[in-house]
Short mmCIF file of C-alpha atoms in Angstrom, two decimals:
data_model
loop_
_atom_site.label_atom_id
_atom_site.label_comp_id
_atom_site.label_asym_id
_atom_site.label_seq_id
_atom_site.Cartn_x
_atom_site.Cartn_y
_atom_site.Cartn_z
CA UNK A 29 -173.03 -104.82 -53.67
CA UNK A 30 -169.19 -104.81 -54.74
CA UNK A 31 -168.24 -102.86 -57.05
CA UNK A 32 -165.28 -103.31 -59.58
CA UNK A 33 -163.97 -100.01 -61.61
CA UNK A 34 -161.65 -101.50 -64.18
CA UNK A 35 -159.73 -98.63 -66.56
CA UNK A 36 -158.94 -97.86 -69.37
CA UNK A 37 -162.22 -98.58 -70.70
CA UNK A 38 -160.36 -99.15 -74.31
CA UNK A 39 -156.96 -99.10 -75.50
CA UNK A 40 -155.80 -98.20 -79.01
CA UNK A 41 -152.26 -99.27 -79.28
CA UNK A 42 -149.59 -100.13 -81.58
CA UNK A 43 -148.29 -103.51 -82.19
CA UNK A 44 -145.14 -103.87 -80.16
CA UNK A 45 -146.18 -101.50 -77.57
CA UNK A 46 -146.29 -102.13 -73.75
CA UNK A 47 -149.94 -102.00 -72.04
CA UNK A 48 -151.16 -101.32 -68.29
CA UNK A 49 -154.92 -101.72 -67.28
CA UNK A 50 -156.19 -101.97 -63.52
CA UNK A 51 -158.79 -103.05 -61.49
CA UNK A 52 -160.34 -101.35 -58.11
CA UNK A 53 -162.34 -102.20 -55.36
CA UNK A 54 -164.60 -100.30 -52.87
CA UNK A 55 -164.18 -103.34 -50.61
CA UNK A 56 -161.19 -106.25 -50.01
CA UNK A 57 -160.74 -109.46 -52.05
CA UNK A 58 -159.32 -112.46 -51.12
CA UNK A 59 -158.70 -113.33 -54.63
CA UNK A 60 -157.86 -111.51 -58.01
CA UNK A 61 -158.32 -113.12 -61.07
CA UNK A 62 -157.71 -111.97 -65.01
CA UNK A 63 -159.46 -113.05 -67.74
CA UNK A 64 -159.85 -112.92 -71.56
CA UNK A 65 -162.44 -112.93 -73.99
CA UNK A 66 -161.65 -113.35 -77.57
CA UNK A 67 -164.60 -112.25 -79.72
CA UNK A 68 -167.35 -114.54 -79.91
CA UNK A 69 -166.29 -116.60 -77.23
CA UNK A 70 -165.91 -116.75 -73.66
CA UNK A 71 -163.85 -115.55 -71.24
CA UNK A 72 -160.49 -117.64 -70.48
CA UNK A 73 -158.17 -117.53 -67.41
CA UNK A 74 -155.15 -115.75 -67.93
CA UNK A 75 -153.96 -115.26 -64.13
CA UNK A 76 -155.00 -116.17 -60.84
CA UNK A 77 -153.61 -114.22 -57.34
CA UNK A 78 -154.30 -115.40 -54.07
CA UNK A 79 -151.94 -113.19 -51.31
CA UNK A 80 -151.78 -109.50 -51.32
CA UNK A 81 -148.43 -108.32 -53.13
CA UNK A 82 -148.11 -111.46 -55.49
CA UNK A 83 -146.76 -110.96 -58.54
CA UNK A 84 -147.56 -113.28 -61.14
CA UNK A 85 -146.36 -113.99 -64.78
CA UNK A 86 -147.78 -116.13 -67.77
CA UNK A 87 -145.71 -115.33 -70.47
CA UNK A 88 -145.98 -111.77 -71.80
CA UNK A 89 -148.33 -110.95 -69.34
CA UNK A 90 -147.37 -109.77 -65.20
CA UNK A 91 -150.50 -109.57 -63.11
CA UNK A 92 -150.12 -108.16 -59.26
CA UNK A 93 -152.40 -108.34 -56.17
CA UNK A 94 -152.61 -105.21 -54.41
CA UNK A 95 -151.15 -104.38 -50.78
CA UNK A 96 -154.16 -103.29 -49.81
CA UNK A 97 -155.89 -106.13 -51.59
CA UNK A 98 -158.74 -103.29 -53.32
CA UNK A 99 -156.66 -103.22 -56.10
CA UNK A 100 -154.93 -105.24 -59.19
CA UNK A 101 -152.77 -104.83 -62.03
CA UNK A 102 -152.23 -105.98 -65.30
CA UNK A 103 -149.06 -105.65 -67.92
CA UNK A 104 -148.62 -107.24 -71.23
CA UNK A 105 -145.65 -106.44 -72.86
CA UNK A 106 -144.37 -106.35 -76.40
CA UNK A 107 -148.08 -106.79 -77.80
CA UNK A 108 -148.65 -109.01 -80.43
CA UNK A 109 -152.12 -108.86 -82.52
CA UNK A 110 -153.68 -112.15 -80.82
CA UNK A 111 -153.55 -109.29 -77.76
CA UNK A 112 -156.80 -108.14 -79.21
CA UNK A 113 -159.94 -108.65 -77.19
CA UNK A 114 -161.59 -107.76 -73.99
CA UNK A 115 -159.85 -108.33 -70.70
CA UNK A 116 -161.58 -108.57 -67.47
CA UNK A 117 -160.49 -108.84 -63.68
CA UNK A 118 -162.43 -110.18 -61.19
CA UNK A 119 -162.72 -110.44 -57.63
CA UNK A 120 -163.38 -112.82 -54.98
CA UNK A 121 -163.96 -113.03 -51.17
CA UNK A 122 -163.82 -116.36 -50.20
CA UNK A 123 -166.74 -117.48 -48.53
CA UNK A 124 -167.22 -121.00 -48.86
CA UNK A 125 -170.58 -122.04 -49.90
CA UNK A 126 -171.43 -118.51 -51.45
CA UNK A 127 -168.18 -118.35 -54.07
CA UNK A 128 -169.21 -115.78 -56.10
CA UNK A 129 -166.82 -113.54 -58.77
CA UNK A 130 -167.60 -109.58 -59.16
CA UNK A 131 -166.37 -108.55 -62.56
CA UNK A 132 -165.05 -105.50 -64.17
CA UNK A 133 -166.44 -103.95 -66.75
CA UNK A 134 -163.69 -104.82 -69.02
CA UNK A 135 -161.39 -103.21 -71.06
CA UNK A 136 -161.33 -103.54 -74.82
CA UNK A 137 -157.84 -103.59 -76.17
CA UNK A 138 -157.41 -102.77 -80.27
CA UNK A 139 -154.40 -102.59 -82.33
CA UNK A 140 -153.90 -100.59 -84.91
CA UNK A 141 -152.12 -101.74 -87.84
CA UNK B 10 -162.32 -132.51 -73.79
CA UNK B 11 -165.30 -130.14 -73.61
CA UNK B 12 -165.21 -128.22 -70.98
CA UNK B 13 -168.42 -126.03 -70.59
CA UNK B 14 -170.94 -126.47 -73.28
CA UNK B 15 -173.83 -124.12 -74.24
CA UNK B 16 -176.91 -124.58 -76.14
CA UNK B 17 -178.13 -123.14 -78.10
CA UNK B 18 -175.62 -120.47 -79.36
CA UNK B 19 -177.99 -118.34 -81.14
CA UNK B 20 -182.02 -117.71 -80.83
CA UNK B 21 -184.36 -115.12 -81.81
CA UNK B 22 -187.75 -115.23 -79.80
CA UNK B 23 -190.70 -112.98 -79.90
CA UNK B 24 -191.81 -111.10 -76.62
CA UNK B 25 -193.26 -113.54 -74.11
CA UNK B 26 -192.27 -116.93 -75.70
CA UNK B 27 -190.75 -119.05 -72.88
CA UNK B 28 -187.29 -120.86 -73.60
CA UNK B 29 -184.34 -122.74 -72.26
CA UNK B 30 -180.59 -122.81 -72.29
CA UNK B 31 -178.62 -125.85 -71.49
CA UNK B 32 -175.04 -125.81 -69.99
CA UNK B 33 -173.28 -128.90 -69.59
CA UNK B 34 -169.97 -129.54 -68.20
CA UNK B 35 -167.43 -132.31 -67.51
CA UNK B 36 -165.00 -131.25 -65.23
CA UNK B 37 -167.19 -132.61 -61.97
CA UNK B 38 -167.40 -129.28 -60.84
CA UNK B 39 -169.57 -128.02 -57.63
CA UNK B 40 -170.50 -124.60 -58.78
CA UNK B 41 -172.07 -123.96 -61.88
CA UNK B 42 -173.19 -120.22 -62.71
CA UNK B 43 -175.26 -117.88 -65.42
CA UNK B 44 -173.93 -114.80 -66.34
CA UNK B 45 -174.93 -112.03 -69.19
CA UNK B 46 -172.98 -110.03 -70.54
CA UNK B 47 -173.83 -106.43 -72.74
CA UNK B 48 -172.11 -103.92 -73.61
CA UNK B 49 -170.17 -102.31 -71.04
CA UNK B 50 -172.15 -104.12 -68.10
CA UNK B 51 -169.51 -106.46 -67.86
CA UNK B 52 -170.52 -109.70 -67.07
CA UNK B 53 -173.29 -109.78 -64.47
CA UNK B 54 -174.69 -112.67 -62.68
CA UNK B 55 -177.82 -114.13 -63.16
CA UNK B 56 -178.32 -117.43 -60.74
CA UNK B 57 -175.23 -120.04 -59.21
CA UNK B 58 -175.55 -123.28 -58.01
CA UNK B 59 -173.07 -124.35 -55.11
CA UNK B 60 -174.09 -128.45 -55.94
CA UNK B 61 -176.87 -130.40 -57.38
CA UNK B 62 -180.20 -129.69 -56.35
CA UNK B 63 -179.24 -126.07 -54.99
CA UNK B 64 -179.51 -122.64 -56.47
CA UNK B 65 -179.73 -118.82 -55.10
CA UNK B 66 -180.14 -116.01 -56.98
CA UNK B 67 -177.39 -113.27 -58.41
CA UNK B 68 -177.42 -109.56 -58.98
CA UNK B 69 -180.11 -109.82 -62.10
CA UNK B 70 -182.29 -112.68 -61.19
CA UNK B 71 -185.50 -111.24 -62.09
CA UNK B 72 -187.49 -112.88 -64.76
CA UNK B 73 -185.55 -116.10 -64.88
CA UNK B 74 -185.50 -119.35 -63.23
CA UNK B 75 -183.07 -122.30 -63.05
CA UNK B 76 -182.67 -125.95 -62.28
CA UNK B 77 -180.02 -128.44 -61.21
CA UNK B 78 -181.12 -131.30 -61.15
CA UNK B 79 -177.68 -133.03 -62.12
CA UNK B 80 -174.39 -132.20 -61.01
CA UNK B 81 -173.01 -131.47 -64.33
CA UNK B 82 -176.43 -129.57 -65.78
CA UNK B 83 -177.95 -126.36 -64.74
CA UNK B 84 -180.88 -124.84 -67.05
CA UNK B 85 -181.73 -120.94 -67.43
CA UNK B 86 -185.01 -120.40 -68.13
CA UNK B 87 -187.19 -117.17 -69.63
CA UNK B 88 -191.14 -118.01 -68.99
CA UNK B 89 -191.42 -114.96 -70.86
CA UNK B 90 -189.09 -113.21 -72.55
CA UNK B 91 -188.69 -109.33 -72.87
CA UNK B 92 -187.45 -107.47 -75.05
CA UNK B 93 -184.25 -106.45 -71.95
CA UNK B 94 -183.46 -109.84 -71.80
CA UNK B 95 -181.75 -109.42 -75.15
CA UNK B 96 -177.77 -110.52 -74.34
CA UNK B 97 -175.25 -112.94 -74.39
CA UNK B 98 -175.25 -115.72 -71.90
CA UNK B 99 -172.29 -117.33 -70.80
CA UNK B 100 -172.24 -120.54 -68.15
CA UNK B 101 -169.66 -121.25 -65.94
CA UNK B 102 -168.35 -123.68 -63.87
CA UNK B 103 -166.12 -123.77 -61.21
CA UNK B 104 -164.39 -125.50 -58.15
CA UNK B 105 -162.50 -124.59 -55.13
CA UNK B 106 -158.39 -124.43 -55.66
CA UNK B 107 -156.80 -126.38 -52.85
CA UNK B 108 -156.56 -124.60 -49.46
CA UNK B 109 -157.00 -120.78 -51.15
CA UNK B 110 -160.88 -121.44 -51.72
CA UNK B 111 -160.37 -119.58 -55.19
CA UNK B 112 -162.82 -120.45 -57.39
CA UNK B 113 -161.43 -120.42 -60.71
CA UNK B 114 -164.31 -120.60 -63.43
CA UNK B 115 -164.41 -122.19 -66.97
CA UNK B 116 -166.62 -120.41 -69.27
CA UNK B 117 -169.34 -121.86 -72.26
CA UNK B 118 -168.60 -119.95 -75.66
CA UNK B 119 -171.71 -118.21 -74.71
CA UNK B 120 -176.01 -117.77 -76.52
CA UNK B 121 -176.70 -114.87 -77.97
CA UNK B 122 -180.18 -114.47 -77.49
CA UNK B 123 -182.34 -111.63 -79.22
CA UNK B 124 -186.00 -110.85 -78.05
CA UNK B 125 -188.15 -109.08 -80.42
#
């Protein structure tokens, strides 16, 4: 099946600083989508892409869709300590009937003090 | 406004009891999905539901069943639980976004299950 290889596995930054994960497909998507989880709870939706090359803000964070639509990006800027949790992409080839989401495996941002 | 609800949110059975988690959601939403989720797995999928009265099977479908039976429930079931089936669950729901088909999904808080 697809495959999604999300890196860095874990961040340690400082408060303040900029972060850059990414996402990576052996196949295409149709759809990119970044998520959230705060500890103890599930994930949340933090950006959705549809078309290859979007580039897509909420706030602090910038999300892009690949050109070759294997791949997307995520940015938060200027972290703050709410920052902390696990963020995962996820993928989707639209298919309708059979809409499915391949996940990463996440990556697990800390801050230090 | 609820969203996705789970329950239980915690439970600790012994190997081969049978259980069942609930997920309930009021968005009207088509697809409804089980996922679990351990450590870095990711979030893997169990069974989905496309609309009431349907359901197909995920990546990890062995050793559990489901049910829809009404649009805004769909039941995970363990007949009998093992000791690997220790994880969190989370349920989703979700529904195609206009003309793009994306399926954007609203998550339960998630069960944390533990098999002994």
């Amino acid at each position: 099946g697809q495959q999604l290889n999300q890196s860095p596995q874990s961040m340690f930054i400082q408060e303040g600083e900029d972060v850059s994960m990414n996402c990576t497909s052996s196949s295409i998507f149709n759809t990119w989508l970044w998520y959230k989880q705060d500890p103890g709870e599930g994930p949340v939706l933090l950006i959705a892409l549809y078309k290859a090359g979007e580039l897509t803000s909420n706030g602090r964070l910038t999300a892009q869709f690949g050109i070759t639509r294997k791949d997307s990006f995520l940015n938060i800027s200027a972290s703050i300590p709410s920052d902390v949790g696990i963020y995962f992409c996820a993928g989707q080839t639209t298919n309708f009937g059979n809409e499915k989401l391949t996940f990463g495996t996440g990556t697990r941002l800390t801050i230090i003090p | 406004n609820a969203g996705v609800t789970q329950t239980p949110k915690f439970r600790v059975l012994k190997t081969g009891q049978s259980m069942t988690l609930l997920c309930a959601q009021d968005m009207n939403h088509e697809y409804m999905y089980w996922y679990r989720q351990d450590p870095g797995m990711g979030l893997r999928l169990i069974h989905y539901s496309v609309g009431e009265g349907t359901t197909a099977k995920g990546e990890v479908p062995d050793g559990y069943n489901v049910s829809r039976l009404k649009k805004q429930n769909f039941l995970l079931g363990l007949e009998s639980a093992a000791p690997s089936q220790t994880s969190v669950y989370f349920c989703a729901s979700g529904g195609l976004q206009g003309s793009s088909g994306a399926n954007v999904l609203t998550f339960g808080a998630g069960s944390r299950l533990t098999v002994l």
